[in-house]
PDB file of C-alpha atoms and ligand atoms in Angstrom:
ATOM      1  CA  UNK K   1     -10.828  14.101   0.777  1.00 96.00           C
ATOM      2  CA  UNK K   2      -8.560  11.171   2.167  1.00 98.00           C
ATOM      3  CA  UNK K   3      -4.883  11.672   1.528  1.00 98.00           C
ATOM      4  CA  UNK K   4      -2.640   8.291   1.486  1.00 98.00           C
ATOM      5  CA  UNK K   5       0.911   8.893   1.624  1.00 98.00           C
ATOM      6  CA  UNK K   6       2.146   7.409  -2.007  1.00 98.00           C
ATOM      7  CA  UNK K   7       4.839   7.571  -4.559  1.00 98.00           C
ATOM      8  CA  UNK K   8       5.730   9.743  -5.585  1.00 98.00           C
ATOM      9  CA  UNK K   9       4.392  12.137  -3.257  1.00 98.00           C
ATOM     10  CA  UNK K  10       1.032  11.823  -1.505  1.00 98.00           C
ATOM     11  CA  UNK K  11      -2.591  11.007  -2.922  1.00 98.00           C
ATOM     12  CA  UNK K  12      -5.452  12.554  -2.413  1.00 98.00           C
ATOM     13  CA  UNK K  13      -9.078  11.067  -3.795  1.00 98.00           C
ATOM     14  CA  UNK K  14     -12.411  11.919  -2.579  1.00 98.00           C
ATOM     15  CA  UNK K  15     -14.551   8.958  -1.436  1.00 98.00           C
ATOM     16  CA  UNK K  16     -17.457   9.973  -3.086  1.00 98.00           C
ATOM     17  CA  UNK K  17     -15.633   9.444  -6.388  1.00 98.00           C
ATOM     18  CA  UNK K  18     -13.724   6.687  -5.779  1.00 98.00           C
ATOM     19  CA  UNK K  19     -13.636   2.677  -7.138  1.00 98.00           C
ATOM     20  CA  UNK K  20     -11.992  -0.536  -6.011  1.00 98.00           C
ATOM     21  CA  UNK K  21     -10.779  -2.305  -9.082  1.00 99.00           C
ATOM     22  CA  UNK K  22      -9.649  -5.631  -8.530  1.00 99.00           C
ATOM     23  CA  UNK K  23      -8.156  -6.967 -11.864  1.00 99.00           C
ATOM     24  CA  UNK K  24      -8.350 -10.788 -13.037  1.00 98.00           C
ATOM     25  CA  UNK K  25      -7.368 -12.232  -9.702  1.00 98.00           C
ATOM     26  CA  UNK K  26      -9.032 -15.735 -11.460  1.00 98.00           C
ATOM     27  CA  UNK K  27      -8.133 -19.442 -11.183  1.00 98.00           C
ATOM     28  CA  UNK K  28      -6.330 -19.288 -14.476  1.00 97.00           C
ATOM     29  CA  UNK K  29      -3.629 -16.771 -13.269  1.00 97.00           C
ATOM     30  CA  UNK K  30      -3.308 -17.718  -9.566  1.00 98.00           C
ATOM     31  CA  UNK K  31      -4.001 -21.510  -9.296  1.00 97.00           C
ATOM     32  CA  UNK K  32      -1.825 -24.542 -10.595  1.00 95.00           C
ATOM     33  CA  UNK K  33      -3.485 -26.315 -13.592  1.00 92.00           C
ATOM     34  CA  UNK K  34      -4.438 -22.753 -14.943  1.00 93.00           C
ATOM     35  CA  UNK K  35      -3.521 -20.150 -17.937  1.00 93.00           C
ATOM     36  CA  UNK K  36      -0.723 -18.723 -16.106  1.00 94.00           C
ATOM     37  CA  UNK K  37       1.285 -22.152 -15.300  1.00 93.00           C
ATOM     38  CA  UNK K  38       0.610 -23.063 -18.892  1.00 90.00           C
ATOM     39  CA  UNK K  39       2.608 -20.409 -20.001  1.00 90.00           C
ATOM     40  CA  UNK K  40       5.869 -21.774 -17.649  1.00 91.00           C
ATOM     41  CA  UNK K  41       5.234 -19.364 -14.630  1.00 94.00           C
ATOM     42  CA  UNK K  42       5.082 -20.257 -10.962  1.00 95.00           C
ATOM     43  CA  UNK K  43       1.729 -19.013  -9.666  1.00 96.00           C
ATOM     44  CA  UNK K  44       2.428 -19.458  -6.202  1.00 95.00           C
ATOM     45  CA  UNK K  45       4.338 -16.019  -6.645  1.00 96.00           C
ATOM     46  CA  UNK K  46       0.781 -14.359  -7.020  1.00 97.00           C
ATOM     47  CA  UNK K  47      -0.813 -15.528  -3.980  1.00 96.00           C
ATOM     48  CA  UNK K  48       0.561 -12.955  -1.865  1.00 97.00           C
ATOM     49  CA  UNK K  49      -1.640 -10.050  -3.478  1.00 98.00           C
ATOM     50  CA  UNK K  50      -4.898 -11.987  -2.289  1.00 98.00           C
ATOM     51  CA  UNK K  51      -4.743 -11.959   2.051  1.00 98.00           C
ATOM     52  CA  UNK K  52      -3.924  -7.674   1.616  1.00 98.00           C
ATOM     53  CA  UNK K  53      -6.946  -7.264  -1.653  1.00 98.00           C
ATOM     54  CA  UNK K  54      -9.373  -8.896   0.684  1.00 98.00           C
ATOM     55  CA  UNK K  55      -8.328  -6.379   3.467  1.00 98.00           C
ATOM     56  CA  UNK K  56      -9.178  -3.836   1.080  1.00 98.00           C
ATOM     57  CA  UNK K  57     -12.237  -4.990  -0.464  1.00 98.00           C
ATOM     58  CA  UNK K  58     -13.912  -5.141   2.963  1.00 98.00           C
ATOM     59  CA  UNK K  59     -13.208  -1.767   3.820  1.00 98.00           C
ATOM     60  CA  UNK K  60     -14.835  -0.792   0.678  1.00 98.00           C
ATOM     61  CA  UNK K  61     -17.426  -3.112   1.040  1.00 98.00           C
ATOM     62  CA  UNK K  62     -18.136  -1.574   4.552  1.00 97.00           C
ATOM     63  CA  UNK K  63     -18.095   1.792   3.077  1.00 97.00           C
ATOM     64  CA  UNK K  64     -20.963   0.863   0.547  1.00 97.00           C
ATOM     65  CA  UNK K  65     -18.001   2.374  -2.207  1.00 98.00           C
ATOM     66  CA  UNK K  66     -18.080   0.892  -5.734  1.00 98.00           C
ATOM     67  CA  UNK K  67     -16.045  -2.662  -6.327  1.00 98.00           C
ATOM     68  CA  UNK K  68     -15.711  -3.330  -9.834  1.00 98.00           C
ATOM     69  CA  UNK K  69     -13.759  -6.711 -11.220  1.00 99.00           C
ATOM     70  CA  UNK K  70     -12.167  -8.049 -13.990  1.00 99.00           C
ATOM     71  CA  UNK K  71     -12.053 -11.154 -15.938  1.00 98.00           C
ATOM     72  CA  UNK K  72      -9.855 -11.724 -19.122  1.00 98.00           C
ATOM     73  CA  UNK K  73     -11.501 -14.449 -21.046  1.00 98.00           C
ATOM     74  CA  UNK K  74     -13.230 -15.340 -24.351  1.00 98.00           C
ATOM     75  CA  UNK K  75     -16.086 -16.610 -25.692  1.00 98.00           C
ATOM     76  CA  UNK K  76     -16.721 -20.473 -25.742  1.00 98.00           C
ATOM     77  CA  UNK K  77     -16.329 -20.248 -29.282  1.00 98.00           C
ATOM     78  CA  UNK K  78     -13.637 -18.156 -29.506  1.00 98.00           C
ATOM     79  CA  UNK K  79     -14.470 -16.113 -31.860  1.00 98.00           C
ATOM     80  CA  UNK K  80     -12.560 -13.060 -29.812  1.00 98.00           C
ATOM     81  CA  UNK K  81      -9.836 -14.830 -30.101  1.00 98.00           C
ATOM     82  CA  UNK K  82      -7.114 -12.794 -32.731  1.00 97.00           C
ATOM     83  CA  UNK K  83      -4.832 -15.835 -33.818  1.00 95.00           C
ATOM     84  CA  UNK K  84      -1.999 -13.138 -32.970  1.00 93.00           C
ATOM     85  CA  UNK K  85      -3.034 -13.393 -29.105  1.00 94.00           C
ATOM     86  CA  UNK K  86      -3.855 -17.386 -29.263  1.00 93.00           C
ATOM     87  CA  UNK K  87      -0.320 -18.529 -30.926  1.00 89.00           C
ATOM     88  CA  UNK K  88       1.841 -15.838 -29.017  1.00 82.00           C
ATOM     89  CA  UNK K  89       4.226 -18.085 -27.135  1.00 72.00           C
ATOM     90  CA  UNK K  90       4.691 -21.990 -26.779  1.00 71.00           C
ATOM     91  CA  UNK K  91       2.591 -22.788 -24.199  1.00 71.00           C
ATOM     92  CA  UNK K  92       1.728 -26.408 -22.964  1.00 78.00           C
ATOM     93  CA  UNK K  93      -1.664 -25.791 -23.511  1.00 85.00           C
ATOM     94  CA  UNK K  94      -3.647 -23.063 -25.375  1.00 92.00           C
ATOM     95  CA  UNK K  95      -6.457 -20.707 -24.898  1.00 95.00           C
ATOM     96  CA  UNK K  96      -9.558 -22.909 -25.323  1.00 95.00           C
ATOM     97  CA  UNK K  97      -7.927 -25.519 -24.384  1.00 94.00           C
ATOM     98  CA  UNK K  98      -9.017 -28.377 -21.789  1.00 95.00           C
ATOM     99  CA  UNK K  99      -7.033 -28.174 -18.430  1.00 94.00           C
ATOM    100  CA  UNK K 100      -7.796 -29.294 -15.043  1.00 95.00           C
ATOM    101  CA  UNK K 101      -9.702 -26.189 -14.386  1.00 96.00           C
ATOM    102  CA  UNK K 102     -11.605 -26.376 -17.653  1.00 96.00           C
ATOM    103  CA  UNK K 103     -11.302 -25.033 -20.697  1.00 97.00           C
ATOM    104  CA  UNK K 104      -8.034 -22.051 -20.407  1.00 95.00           C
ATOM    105  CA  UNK K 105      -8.993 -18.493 -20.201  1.00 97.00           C
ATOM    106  CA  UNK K 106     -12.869 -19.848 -21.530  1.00 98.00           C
ATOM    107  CA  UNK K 107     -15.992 -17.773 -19.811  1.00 98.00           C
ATOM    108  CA  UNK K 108     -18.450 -20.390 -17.543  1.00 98.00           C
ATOM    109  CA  UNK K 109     -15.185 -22.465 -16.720  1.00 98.00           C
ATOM    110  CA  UNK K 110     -13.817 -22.678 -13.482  1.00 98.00           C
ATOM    111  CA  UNK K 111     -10.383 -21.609 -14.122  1.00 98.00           C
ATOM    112  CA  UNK K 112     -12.171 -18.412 -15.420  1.00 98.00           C
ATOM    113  CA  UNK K 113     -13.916 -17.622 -12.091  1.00 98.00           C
ATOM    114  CA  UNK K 114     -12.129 -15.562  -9.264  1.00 98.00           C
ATOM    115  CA  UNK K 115     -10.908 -16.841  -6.402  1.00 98.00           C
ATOM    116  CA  UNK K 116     -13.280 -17.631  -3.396  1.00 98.00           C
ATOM    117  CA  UNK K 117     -11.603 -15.224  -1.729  1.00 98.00           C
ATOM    118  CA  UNK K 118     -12.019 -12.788  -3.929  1.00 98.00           C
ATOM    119  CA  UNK K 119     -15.219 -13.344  -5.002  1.00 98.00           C
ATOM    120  CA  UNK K 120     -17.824 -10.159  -6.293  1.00 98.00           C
ATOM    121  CA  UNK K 121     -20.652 -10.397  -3.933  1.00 98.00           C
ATOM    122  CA  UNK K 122     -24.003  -9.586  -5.919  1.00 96.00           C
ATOM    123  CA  UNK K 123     -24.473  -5.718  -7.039  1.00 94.00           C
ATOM    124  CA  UNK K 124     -20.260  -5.667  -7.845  1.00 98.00           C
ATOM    125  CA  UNK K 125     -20.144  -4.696 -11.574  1.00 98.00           C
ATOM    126  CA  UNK K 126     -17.373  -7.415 -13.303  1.00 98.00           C
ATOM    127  CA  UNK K 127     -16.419  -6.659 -16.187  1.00 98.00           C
ATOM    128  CA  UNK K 128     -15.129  -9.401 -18.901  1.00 98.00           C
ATOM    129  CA  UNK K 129     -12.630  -8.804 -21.031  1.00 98.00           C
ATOM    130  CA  UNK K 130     -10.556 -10.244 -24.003  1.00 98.00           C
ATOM    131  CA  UNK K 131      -7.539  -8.205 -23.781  1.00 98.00           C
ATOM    132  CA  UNK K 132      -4.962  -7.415 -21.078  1.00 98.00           C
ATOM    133  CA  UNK K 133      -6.415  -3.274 -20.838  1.00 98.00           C
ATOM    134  CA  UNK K 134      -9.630  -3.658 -18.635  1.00 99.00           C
ATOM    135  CA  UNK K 135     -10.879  -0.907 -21.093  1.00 99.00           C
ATOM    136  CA  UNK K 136     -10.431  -2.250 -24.530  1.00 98.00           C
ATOM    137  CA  UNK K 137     -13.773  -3.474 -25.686  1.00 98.00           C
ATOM    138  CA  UNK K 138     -15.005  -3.495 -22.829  1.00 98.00           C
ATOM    139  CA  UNK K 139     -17.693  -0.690 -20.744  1.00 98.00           C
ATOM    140  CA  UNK K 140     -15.712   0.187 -18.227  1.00 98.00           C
ATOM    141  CA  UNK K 141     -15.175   3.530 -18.888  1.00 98.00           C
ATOM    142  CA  UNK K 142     -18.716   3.533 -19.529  1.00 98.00           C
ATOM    143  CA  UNK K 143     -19.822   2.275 -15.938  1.00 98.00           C
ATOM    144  CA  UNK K 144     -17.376   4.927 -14.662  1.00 98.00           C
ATOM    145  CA  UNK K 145     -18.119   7.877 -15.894  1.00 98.00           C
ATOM    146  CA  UNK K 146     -22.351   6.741 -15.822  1.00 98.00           C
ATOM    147  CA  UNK K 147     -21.103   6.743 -11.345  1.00 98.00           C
ATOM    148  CA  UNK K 148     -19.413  10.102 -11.780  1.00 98.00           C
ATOM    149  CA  UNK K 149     -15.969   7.811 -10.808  1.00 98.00           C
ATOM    150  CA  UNK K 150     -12.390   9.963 -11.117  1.00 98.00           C
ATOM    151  CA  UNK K 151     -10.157   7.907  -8.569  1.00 98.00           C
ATOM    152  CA  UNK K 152      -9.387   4.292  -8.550  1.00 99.00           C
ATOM    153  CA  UNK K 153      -7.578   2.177  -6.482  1.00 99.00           C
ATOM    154  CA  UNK K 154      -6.222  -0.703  -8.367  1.00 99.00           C
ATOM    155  CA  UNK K 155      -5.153  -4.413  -7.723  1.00 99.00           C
ATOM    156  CA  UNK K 156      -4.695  -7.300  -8.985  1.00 98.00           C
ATOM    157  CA  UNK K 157      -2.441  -9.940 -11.167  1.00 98.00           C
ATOM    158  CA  UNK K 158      -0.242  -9.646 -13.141  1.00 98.00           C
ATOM    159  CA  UNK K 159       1.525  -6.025 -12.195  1.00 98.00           C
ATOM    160  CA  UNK K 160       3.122  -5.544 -15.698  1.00 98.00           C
ATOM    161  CA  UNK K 161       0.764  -7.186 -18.357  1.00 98.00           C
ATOM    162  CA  UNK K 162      -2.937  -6.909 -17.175  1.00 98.00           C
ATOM    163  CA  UNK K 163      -2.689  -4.109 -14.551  1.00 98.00           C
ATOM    164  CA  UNK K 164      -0.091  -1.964 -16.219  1.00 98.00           C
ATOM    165  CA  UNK K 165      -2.100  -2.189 -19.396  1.00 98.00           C
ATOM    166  CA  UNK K 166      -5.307  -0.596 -17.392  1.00 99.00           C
ATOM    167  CA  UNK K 167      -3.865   1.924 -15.418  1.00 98.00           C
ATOM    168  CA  UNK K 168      -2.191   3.277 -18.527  1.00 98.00           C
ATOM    169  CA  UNK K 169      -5.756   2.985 -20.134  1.00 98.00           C
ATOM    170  CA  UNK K 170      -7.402   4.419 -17.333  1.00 98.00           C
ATOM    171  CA  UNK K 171      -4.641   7.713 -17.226  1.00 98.00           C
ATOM    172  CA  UNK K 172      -5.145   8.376 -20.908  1.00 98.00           C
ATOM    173  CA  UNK K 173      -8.780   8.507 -20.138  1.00 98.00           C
ATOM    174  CA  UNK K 174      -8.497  11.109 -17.173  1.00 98.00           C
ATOM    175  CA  UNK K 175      -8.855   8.334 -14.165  1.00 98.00           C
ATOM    176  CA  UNK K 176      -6.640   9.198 -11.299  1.00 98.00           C
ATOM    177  CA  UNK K 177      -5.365   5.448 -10.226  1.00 98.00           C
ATOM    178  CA  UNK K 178      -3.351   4.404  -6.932  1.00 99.00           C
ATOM    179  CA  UNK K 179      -1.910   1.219  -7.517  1.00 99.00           C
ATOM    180  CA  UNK K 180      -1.654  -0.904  -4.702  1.00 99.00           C
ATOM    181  CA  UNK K 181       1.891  -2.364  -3.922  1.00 98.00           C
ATOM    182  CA  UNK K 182       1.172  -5.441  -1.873  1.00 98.00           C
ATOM    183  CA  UNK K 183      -2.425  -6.326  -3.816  1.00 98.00           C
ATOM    184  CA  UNK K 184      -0.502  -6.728  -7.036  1.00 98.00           C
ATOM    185  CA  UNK K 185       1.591  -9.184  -8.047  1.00 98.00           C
ATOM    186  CA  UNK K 186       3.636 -10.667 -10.686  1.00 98.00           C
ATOM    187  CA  UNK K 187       5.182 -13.884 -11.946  1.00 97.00           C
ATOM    188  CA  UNK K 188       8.479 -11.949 -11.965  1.00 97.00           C
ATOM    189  CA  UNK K 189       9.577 -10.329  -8.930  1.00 97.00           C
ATOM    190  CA  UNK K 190      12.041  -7.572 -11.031  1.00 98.00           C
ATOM    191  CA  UNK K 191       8.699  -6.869 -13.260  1.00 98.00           C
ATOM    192  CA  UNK K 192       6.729  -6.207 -10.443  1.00 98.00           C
ATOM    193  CA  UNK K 193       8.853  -3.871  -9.285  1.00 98.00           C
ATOM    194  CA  UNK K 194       9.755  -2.401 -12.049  1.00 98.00           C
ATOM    195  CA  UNK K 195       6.128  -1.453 -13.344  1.00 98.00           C
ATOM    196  CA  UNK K 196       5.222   0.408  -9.653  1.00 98.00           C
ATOM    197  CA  UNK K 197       8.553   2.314 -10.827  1.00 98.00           C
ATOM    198  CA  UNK K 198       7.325   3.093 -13.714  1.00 98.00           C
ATOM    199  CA  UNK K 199       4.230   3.994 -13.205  1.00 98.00           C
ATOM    200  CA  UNK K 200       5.717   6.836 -10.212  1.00 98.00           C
ATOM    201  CA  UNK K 201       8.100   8.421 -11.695  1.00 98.00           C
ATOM    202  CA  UNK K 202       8.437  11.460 -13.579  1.00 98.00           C
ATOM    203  CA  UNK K 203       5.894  12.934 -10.795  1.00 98.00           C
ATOM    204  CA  UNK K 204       3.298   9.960 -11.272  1.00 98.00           C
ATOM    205  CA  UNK K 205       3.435  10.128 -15.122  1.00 98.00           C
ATOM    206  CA  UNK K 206       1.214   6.992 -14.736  1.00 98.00           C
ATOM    207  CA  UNK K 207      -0.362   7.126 -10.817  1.00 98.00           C
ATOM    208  CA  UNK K 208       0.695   6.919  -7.657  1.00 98.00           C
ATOM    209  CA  UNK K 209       1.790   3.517  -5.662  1.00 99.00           C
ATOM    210  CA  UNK K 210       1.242   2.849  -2.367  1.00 99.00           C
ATOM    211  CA  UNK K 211       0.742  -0.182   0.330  1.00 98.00           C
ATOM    212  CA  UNK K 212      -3.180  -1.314   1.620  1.00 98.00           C
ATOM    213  CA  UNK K 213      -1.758  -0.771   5.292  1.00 98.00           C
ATOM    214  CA  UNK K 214      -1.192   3.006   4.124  1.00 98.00           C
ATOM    215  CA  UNK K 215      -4.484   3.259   2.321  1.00 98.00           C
ATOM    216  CA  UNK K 216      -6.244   1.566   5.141  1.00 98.00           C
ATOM    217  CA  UNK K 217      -4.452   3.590   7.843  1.00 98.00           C
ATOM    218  CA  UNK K 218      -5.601   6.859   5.845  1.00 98.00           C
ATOM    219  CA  UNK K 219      -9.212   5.536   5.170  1.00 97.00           C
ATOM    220  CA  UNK K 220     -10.006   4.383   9.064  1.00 94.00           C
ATOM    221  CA  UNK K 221      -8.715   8.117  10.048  1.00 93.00           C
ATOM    222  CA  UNK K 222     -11.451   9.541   8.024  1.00 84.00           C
ATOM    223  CA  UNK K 223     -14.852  10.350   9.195  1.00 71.00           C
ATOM    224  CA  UNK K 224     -17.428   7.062   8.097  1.00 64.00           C
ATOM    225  CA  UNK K 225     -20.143   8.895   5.992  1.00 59.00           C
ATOM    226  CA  UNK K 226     -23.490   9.123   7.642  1.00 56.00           C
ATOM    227  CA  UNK K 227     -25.509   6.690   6.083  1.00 53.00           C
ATOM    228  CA  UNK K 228     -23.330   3.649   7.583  1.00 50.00           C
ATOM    229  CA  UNK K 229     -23.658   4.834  11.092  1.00 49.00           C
TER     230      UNK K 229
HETATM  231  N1  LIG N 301       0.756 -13.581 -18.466  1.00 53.62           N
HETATM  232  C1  LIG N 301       0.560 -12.593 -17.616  1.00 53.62           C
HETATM  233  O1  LIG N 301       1.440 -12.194 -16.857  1.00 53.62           O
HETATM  234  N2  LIG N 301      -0.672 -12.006 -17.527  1.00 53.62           N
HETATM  235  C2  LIG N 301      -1.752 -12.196 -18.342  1.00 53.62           C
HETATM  236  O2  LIG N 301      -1.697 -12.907 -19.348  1.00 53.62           O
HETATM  237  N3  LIG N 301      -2.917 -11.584 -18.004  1.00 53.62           N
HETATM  238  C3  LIG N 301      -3.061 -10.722 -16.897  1.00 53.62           C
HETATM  239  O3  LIG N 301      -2.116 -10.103 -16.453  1.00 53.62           O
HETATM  240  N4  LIG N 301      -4.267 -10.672 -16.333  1.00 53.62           N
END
């Protein structure tokens, strides 16, 4: 078992049971031109989460442990579109629509892929999506359970709409998550921390937060399995 000190109170996950789920970090929430900036937000307050997920994602990669990421997007012709999620708001431009990036929030366009930095190397499951919960019609709880996964460790954008939405999923479902404090982010600073409240308190009602410099510190002091030596 590794043990990463976490609100609110340590967390303990076995590696042999344990996924790296990196939620929707895509052009349309992070870059300028995208979804996100359509709505009136300032992106650049995302960009933080990306320098600490990449941190993470290569120590899982090193490991050979699962990756798994999201995408929330729809079909070019939209026909997974409810009018109740397209007109919600007043954006400048809508889903579908044509932005610098492509066509907003639209699978094959650019502002739909993750960022380079980000990127899923080839054998990472990604999972697309048309709601905010990475579960909801989607099979991730399918490619879960099929790997014998209990544990996740979650990032990803934004903190209280996409990521709040699947860890509450992924609790009701029997997942153990620890949500990652620095590799999440949020167009509003209060939100952001207001959700890694939320999801700590009442004795990690939700899961348990904690930063990638305690989760790394906790993973490099545990023995590397034998197949990687
Ligand atoms: N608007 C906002 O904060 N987020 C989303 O619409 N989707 C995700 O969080 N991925």
């Amino acid at each position: 078992m590794i043990t990463v000190p976490a609100q609110p109170f340590p967390h303990s996950f076995d590696p042999a049971h344990v996924a790296l789920l990196c939620i929707d970090f895509q052009r349309d929430f992070v870059e300028p031109g995208g979804f996100g900036e359509s709505l009136g937000n300032d992106v650049s307050r995302l960009r933080t989460a990306v320098g600490p997920t990449r941190a993470v994602l290569a120590a899982f990669r090193e490991r050979g442990w699962p990756v798994i990421h999201t995408r929330e997007g729809h079909r070019p012709d939209l026909t997974d579109l409810f009018p109740a999620k397209r007109d919600r708001g007043n954006p400048s431009l809508r889903i579908g629509e044509e932005g610098p990036m492509g066509r907003l929030l639209v699978r094959g366009s650019k502002g739909h892929d993750i960022v380079p930095e980000l990127a899923p190397l080839p054998g990472e499951v990604v999972v697309d999506k048309p709601g905010k919960g990475s579960f909801y019609a989607t099979d991730l709880e399918t490619v879960l359970r099929a790997r014998s996964i209990t544990s996740l460790v979650v990032t990803g954008v934004t903190t209280e709409v996409c990521v709040q939405s699947t860890v509450r999923e992924a609790n009701d479902r029997g997942f153990e998550a620890l949500i990652l404090s620095d590799c999440t982010g949020s167009y509003f600073p209060e939100f952001h921390e207001s959700a890694l409240a939320m999801f700590a308190a009442q004795g990690a009602i939700v899961g348990w937060v904690a930063t990638s410099t305690d989760l790394l510190g906790a993973i490099d002091s545990s023995p590397v399995p034998a197949k990687d030596m």
